[in-house]
Short mmCIF file of C-alpha atoms in Angstrom, two decimals:
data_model
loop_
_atom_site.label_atom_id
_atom_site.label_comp_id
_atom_site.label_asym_id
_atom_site.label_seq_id
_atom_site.Cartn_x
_atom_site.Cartn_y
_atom_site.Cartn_z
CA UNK M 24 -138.88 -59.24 -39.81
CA UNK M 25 -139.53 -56.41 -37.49
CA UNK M 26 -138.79 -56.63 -33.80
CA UNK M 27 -141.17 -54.00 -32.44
CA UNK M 28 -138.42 -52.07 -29.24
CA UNK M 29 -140.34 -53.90 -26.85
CA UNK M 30 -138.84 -56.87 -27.66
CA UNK M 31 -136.16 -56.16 -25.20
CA UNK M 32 -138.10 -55.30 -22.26
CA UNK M 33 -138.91 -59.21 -22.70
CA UNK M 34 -135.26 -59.99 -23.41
CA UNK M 35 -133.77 -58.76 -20.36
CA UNK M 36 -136.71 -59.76 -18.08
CA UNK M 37 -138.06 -55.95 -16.90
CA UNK M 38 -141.50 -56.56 -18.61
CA UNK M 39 -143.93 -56.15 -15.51
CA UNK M 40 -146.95 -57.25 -17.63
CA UNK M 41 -149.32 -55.20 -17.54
CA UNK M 42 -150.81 -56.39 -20.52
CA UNK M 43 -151.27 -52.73 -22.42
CA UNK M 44 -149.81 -53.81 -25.12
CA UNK M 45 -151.97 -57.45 -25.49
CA UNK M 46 -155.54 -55.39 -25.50
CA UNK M 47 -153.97 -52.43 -27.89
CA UNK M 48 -151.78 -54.35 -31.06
CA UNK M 49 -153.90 -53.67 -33.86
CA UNK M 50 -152.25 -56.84 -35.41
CA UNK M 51 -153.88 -58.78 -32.83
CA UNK M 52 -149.95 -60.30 -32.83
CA UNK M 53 -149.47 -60.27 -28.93
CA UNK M 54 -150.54 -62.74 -26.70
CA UNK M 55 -149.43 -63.51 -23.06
CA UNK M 56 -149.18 -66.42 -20.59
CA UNK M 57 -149.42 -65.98 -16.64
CA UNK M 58 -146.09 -65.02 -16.38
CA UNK M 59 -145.40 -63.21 -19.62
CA UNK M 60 -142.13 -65.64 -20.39
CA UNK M 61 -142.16 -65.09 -24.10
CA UNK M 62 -143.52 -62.57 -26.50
CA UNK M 63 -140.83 -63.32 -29.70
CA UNK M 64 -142.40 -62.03 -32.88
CA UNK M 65 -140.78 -64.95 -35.04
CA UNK M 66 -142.22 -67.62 -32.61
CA UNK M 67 -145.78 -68.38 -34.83
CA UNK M 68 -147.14 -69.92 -31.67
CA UNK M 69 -147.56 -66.87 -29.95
CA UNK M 70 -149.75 -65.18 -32.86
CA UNK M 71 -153.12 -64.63 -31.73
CA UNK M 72 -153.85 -65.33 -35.57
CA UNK M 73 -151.10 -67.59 -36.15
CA UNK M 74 -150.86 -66.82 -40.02
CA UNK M 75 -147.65 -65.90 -40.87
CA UNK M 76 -143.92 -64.44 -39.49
CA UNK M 77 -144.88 -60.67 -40.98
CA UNK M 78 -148.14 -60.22 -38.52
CA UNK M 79 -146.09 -58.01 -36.46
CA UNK M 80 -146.91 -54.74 -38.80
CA UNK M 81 -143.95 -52.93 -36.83
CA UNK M 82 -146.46 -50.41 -36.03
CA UNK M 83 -144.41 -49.67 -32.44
CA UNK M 84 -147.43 -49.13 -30.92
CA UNK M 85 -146.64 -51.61 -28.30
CA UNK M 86 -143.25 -49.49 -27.43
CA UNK M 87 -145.40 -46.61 -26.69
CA UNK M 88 -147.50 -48.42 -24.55
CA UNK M 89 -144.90 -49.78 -22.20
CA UNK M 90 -144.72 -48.80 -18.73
CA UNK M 91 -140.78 -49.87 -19.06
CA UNK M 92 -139.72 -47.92 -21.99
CA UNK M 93 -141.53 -44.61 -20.85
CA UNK M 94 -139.69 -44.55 -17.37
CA UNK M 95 -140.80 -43.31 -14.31
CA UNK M 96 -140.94 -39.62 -12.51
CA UNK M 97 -138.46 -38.87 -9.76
CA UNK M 98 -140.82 -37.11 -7.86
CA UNK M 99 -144.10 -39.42 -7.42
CA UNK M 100 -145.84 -36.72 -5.50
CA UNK M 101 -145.56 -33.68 -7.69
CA UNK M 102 -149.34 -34.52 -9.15
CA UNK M 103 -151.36 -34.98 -6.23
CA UNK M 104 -153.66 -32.70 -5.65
CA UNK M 105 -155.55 -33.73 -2.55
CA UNK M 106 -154.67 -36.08 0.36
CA UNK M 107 -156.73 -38.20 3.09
CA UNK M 108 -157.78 -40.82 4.53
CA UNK M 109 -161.40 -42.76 4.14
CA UNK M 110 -163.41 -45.50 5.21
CA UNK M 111 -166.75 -47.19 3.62
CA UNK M 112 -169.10 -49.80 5.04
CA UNK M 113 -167.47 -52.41 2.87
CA UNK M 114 -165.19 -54.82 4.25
CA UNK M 115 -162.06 -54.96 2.61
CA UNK M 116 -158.37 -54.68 2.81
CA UNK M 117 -159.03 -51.78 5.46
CA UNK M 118 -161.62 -49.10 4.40
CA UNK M 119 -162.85 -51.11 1.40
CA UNK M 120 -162.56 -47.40 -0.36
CA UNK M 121 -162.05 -48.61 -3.73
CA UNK M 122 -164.79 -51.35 -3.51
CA UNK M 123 -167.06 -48.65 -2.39
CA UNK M 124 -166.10 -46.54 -5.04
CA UNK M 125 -166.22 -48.94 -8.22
CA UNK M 126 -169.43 -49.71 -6.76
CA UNK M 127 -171.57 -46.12 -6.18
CA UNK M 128 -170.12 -45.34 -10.19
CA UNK M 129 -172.01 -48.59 -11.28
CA UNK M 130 -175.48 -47.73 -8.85
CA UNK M 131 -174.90 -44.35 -10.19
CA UNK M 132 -174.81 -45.23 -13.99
CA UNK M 133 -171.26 -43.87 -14.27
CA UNK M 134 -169.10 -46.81 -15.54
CA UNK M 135 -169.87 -49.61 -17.83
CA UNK M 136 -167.22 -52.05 -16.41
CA UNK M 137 -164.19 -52.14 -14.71
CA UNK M 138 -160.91 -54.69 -15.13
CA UNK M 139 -159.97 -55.74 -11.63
CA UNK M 140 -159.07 -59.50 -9.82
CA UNK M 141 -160.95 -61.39 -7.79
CA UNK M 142 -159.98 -64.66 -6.00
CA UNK M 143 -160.76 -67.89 -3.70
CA UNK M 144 -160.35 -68.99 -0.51
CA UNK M 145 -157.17 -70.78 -1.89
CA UNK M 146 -156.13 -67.31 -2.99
CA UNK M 147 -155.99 -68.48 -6.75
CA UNK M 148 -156.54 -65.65 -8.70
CA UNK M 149 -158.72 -64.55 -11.76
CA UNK M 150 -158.63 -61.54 -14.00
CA UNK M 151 -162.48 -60.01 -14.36
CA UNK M 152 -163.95 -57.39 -16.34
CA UNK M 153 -167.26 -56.88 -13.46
CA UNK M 154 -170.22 -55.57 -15.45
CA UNK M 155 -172.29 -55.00 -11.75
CA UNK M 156 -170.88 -53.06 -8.42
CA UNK M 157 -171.85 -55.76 -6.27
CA UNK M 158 -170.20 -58.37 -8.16
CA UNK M 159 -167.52 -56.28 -7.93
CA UNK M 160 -166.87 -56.78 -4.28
CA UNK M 161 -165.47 -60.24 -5.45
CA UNK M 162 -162.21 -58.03 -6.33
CA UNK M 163 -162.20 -56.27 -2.93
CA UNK M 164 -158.76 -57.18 -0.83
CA UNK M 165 -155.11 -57.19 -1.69
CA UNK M 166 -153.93 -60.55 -3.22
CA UNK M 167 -150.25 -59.60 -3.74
CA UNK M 168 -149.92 -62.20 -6.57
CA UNK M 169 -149.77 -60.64 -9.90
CA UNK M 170 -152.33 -60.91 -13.20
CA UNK M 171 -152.48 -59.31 -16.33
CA UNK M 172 -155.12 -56.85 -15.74
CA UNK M 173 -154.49 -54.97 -18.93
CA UNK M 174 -154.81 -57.74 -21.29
CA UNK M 175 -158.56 -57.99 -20.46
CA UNK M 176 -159.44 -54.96 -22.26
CA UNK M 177 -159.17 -55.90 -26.47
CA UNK M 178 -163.22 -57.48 -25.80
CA UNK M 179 -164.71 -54.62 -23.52
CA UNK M 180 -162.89 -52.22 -25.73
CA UNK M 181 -164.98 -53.56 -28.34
CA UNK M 182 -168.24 -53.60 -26.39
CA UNK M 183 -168.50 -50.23 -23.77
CA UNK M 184 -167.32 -46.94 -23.74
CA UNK M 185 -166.77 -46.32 -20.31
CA UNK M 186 -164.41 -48.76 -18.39
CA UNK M 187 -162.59 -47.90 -15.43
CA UNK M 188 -159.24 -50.08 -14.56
CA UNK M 189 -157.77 -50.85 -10.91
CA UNK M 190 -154.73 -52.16 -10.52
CA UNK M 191 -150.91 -51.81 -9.19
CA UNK M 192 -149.19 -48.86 -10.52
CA UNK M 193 -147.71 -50.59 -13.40
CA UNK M 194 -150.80 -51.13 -14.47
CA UNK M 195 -152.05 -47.81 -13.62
CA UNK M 196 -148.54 -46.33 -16.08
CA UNK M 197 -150.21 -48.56 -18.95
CA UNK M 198 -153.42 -47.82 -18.35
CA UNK M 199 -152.61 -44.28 -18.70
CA UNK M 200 -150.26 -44.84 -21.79
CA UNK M 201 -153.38 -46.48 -23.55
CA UNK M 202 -155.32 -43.49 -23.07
CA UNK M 203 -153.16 -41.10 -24.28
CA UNK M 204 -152.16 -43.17 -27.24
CA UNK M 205 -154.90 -45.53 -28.58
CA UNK M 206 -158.24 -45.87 -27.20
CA UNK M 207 -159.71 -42.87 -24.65
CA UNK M 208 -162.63 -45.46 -23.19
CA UNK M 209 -160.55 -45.77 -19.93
CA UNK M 210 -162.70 -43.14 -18.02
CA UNK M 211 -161.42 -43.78 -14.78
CA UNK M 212 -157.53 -45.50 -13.54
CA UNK M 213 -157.66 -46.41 -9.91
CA UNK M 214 -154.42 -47.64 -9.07
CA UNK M 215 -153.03 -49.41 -5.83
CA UNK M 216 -150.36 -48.33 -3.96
CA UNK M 217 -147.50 -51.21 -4.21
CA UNK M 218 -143.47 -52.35 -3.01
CA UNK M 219 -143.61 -55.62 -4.99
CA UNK M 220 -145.58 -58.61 -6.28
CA UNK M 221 -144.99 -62.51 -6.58
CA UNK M 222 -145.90 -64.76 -8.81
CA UNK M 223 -149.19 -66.88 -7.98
CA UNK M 224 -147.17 -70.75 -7.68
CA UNK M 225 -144.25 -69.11 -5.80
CA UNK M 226 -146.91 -66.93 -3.36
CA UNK M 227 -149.09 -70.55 -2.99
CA UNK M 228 -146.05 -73.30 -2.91
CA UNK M 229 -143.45 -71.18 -1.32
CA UNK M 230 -144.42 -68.73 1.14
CA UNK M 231 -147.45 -69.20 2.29
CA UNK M 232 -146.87 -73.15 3.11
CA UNK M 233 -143.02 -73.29 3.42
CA UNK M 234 -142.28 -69.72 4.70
CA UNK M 235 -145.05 -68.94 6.65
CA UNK M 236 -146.20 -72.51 7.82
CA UNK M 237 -149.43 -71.69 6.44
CA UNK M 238 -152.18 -73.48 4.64
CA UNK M 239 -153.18 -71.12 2.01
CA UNK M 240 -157.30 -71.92 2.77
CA UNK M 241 -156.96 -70.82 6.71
CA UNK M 242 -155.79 -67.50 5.72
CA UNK M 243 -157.88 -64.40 4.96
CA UNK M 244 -156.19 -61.69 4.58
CA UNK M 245 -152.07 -60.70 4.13
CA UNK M 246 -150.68 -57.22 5.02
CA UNK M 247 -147.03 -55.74 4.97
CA UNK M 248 -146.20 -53.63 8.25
CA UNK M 249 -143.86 -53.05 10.63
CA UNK M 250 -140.91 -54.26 8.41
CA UNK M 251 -143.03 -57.56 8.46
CA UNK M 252 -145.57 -59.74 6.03
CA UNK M 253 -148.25 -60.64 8.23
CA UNK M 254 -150.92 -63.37 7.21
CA UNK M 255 -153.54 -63.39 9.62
CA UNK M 256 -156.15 -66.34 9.51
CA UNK M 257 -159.56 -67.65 10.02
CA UNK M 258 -158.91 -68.70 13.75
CA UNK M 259 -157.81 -65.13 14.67
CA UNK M 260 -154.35 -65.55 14.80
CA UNK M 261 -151.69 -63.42 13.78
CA UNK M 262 -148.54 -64.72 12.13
CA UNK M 263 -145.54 -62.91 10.38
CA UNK M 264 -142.39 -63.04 8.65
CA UNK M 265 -139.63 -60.03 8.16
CA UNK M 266 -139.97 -59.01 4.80
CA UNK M 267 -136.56 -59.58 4.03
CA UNK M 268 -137.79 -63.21 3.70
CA UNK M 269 -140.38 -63.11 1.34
CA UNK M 270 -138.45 -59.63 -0.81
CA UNK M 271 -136.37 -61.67 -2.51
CA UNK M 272 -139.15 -64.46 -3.82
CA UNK M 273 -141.29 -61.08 -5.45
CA UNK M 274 -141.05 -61.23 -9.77
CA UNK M 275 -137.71 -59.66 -11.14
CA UNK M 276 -139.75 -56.82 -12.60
CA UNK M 277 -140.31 -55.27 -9.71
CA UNK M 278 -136.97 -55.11 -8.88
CA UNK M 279 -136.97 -52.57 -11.62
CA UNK M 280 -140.17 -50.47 -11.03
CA UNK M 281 -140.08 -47.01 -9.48
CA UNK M 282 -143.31 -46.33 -8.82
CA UNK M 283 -144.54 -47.23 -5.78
CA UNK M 284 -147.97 -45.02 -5.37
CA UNK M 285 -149.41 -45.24 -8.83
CA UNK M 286 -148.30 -41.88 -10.13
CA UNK M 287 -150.32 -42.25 -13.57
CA UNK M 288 -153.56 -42.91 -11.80
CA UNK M 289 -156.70 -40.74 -11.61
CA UNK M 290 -157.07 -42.17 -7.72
CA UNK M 291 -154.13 -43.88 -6.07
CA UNK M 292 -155.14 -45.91 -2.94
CA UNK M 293 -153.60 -48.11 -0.06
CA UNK M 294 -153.49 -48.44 3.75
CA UNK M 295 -150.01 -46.90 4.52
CA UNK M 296 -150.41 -43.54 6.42
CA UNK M 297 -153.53 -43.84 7.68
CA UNK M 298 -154.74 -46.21 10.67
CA UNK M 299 -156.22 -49.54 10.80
CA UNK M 300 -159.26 -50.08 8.88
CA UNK M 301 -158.96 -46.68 6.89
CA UNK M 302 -157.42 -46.06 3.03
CA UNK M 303 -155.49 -43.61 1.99
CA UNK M 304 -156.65 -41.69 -0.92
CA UNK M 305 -154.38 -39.34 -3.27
CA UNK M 306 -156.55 -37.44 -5.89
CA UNK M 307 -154.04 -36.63 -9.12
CA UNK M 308 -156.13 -35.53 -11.85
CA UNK M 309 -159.30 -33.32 -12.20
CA UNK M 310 -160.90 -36.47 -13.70
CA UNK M 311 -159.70 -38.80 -10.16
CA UNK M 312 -161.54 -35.43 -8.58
CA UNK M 313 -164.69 -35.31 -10.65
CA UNK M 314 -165.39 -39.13 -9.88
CA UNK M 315 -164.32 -39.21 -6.08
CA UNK M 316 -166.70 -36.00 -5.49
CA UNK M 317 -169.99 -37.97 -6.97
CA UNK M 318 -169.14 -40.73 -3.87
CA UNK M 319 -167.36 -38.74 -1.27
CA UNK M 320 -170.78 -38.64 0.46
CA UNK M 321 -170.93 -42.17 1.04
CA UNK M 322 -167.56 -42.38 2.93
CA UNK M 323 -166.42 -41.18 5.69
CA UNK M 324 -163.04 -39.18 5.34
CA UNK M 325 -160.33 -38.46 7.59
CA UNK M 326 -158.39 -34.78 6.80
CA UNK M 327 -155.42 -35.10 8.17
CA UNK M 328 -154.13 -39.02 8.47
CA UNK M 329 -151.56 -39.88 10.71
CA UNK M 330 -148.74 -41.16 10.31
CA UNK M 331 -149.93 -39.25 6.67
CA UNK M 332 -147.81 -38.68 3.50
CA UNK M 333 -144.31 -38.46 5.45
CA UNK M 334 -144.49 -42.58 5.92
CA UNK M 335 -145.93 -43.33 2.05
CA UNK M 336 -143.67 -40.82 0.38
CA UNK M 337 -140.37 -42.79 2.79
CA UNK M 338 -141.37 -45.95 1.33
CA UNK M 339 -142.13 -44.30 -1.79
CA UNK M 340 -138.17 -43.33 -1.16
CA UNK M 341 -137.26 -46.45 -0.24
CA UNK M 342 -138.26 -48.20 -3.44
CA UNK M 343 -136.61 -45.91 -5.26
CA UNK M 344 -133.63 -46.52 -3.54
CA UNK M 345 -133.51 -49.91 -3.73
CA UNK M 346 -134.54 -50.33 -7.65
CA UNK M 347 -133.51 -47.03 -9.48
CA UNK M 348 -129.82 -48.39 -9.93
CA UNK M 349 -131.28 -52.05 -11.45
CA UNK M 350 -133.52 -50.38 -13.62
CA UNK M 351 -131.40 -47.97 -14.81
CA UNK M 352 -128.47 -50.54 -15.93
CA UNK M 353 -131.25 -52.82 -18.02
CA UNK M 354 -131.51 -49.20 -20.03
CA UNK M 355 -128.11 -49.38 -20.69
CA UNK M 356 -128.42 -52.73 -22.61
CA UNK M 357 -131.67 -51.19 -24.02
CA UNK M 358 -130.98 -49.84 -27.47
CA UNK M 359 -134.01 -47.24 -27.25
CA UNK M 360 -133.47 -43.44 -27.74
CA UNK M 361 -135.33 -42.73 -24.71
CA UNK M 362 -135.94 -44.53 -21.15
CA UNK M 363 -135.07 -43.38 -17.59
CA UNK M 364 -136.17 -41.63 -14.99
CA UNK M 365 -137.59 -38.74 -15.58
#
């Protein structure tokens, strides 16, 4: 039997799943629960075709299409090319940029879908591929739960030839490693600026209603600032936590990621260094360029942010800091010829 590398990225608990490799096999051999717990090529059970131990080809392709194995950049910054803030007339988050966005490409005939998540008032989450941009706006908001974005993509790569993807910067590293690799449909990668992640039970059973005091329903929207989480809810009220609190309850994976701005996306996206109710934007690629300029017109932009890129690139720093040392010690168990920071 073949154990594809990636194999160990599920051993030692580092895979963030991003699902890249679930929508790519060619075996069809991968599949994934919520949480990614197993992915064992002798386990029959998990065979999308369930016929027999040798469906696993060993092809590798999944090792080149893991976020994990190809490492991350020291210097997150190096490929952006343009930096500011914006604001639409959609309510989201804060500017409701990437909403706005997803949404002028569809009205303009640009995209054929996009992979995003949308959720309810009891902030359970669901992975959709939106064929429309105003069904779209069912994804607008940050969740901070995690769901396989990636894996979505096997049945619209089938169907359409020009899907965009948003999601968190892991997903935005696969994402990018499917394009280069296996399938150039991805037109456009709009990734999400992003410290960490939970798990939907332990964000709905844990610290919403235990560590917050919260009833998951009364709450519309959840923010990090400050050095806080703050939930803020349908009577107007403000209430908040320190993060060191809810940081250790966030998956184990992302105790290993260093990439907190979405380096491998076209557009990366978030509400840190710009004030309330804007986004900031960082255009990294001529393609992130090319798309942004066909919408620009319908947002308002800000030049020069404030507190700008010195506050995203310290937190940038920060998770760095805090997860370059655990990721780098899983690579020592790793029996790959390459991984680590590049």
């Amino acid at each position: 039997m073949v154990h594809p590398k990636i194999a160990e990225v599920i051993e030692f608990d580092v895979c963030t799943a991003c699902g890249a490799c679930v929508s790519s096999c060619p075996a069809g051999a991968i599949t994934m629960g919520k949480k990614a717990e197993i992915r064992d090529p002798d386990n029959l059970e998990l065979f999308e075709y369930g016929a027999a131990p040798n469906v696993c080809e060993g092809c590798l392709t999944c090792g080149r299409l893991c976020p994990v194995i190809d490492g991350y950049v020291e210097d997150e910054f190096a490929n952006v090319r343009s930096f500011f803030g914006a604001k639409s007339d959609v309510e989201g988050q804060d500017g409701g940029v990437t909403a706005a966005i997803v949404r002028s490409l569809f009205n303009k005939g640009e995209i054929d879908c996009v992979a995003s998540i949308s959720r309810n008032e009891k902030w359970e989450t669901e992975v959709e591929v939106f064929t429309k941009g105003d069904d779209f706006l069912r994804a607008k908001g940050t969740k901070y739960t995690y769901d396989s974005v990636l894996s979505m993509l096997s049945g619209p790569f089938k169907e359409y030839d020009r899907i965009a993807v948003v999601g968190v910067p892991c997903q935005a590293h696969g994402a990018r490693l499917i394009s280069e690799n296996v399938n150039d449909k991805i037109v456009l990668n709009l990734g999400l600026l992003c410290m960490e992640s939970f798990y939907h039970d332990t964000f709905t059973e844990k610290i919403i209603p235990e560590i917050m005091g919260l009833k998951a329903e009364d709450v519309v929207k959840f923010d990090f600032g400050k050095g806080k989480f703050w939930a803020y809810t349908k009577d107007g009220e403000e209430h908040n936590v320190k993060i060191a609190e809810v940081a250790p309850h966030a998956r184990n994976p992302c105790h290993h990621c260093c990439d907190y701005t979405a380096v491998s996306a076209d557009i990366s996206l978030g509400s840190v260094g710009t004030p309330d109710g804007w986004n900031s934007v960082l255009i990294r690629t001529e393609v992130g360029e090319k798309y942004f300029n066909m919408v620009k017109d319908e947002l308002e932009i800000m030049e020069d942010p404030k507190p700008g890129m010195d506050l995203i690139a310290k937190l940038a720093g920060m998770k760095h800091g805090n997860n370059s040392e655990h990721y780098l010690e899983v690579c020592e168990k790793f029996s790959f010829d390459e991984c680590g920071i590049r």
